[in-house]
XYZ file of C-alpha atoms in Angstrom:
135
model
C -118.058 99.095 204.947
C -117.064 102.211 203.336
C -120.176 104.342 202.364
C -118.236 105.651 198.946
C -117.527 101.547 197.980
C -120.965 101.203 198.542
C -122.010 104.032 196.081
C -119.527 102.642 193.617
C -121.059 99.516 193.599
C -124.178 100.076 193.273
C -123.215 102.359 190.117
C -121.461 99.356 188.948
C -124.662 97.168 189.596
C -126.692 99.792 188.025
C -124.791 99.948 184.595
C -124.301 96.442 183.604
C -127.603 95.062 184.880
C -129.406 98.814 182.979
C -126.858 99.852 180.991
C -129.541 101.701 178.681
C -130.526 103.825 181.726
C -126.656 105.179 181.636
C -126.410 106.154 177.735
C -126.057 109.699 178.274
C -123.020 111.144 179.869
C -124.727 113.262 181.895
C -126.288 110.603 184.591
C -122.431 109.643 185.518
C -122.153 113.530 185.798
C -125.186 113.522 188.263
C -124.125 110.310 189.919
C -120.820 111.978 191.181
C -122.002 115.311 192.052
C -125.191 113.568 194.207
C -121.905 111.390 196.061
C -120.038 114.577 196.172
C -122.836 116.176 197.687
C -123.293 113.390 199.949
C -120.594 113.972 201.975
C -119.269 116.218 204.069
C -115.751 116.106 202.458
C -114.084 114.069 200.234
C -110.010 113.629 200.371
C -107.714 114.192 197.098
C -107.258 110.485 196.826
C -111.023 109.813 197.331
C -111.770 112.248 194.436
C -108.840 110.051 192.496
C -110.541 106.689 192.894
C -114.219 108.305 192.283
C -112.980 109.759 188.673
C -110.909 105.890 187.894
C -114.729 104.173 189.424
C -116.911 106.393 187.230
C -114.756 105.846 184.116
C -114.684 102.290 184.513
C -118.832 102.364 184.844
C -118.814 104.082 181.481
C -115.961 101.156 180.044
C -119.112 98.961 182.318
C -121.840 100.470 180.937
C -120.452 100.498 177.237
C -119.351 96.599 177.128
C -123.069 95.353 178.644
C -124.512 97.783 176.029
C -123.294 95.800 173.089
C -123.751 92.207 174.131
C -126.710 90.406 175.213
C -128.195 90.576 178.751
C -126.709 87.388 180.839
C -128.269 85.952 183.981
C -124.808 86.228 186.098
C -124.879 88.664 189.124
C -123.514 92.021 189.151
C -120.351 91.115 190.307
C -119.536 88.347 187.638
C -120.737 90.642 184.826
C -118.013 93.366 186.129
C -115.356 90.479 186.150
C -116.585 89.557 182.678
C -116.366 93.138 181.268
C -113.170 94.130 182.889
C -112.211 91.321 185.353
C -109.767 93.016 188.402
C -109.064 96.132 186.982
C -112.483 97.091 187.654
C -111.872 96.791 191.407
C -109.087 98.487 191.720
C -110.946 102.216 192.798
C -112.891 100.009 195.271
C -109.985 98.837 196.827
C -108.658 102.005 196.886
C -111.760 103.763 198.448
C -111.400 100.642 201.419
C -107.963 101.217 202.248
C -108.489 105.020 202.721
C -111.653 104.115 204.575
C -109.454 101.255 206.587
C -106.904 103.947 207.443
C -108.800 107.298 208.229
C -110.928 104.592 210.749
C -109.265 100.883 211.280
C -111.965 98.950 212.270
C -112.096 95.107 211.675
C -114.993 95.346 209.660
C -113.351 98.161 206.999
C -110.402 95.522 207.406
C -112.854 92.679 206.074
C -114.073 95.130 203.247
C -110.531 95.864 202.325
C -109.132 92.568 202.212
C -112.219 90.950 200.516
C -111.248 93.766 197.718
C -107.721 93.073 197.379
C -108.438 89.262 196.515
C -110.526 90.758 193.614
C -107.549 92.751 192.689
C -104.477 90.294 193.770
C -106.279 86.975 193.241
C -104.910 86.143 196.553
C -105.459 86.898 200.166
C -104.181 89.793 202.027
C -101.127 88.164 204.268
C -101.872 89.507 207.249
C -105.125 89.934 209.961
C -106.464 93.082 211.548
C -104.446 92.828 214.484
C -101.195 92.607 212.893
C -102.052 95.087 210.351
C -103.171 97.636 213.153
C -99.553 96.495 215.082
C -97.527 97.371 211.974
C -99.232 100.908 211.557
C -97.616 101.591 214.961
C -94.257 100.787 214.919
């Protein structure tokens, strides 16, 4: 899995399940600048899809903030909030991940995020996605 989905979702687990802990604007300032920091570089189009993640977590953090606490997991509370367009940096950060290092398990991560996205699978496996990148 890509390390920079993984720090997206667990800012997206973070605001709806503790959206009080993310009231002022500055923790989503120190949340990106501790990824940033993080990592040895981060690509144009990583940078894009880290600014579109952290302001859906503030869209995130806002809607749990004025309704009642629910018992769903993370994940269904981002559906509820802001259903597939909430996923859409994630996917973005897999398929970056997918292509700077195909692997079958970035593959997995990437396709798992387009159903989120697409509501349907991707049409294709690993291998024939890796066979189409070389023609």
């Amino acid at each position: 899995m890509s390390a920079l989905v993984d720090h997206v979702d667990e800012l997206y687990r973070s605001v709806v399940t503790d959206p009080e802990a993310w009231t002022d604007s500055e923790a989503f300032s120190r949340w990106l600048e501790d990824v940033v920091a993080a990592f040895e570089t981060i690509s144009r189009e990583e940078a894009r899809a880290l600014r579109r993640a952290l302001r859906t977590a503030r869209r995130l953090q806002a809607f749990w903030a004025a309704v009642p606490a629910s018992d769903e997991s993370w994940e269904a509370k981002v559906d509820r909030a802001l259903g597939a367009a909430a996923w859409r940096p994630t996917l973005e950060l897999a398929r970056l991940a997918l292509e700077a290092d195909p692997d079958p398990e970035r593959f997995a991560e990437f396709a798992a995020r387009f159903r989120l996205v697409h509501h349907r699978p991707v049409d294709l496996d690993f291998d024939a996605w890796t066979a189409g990148r070389h023609r």
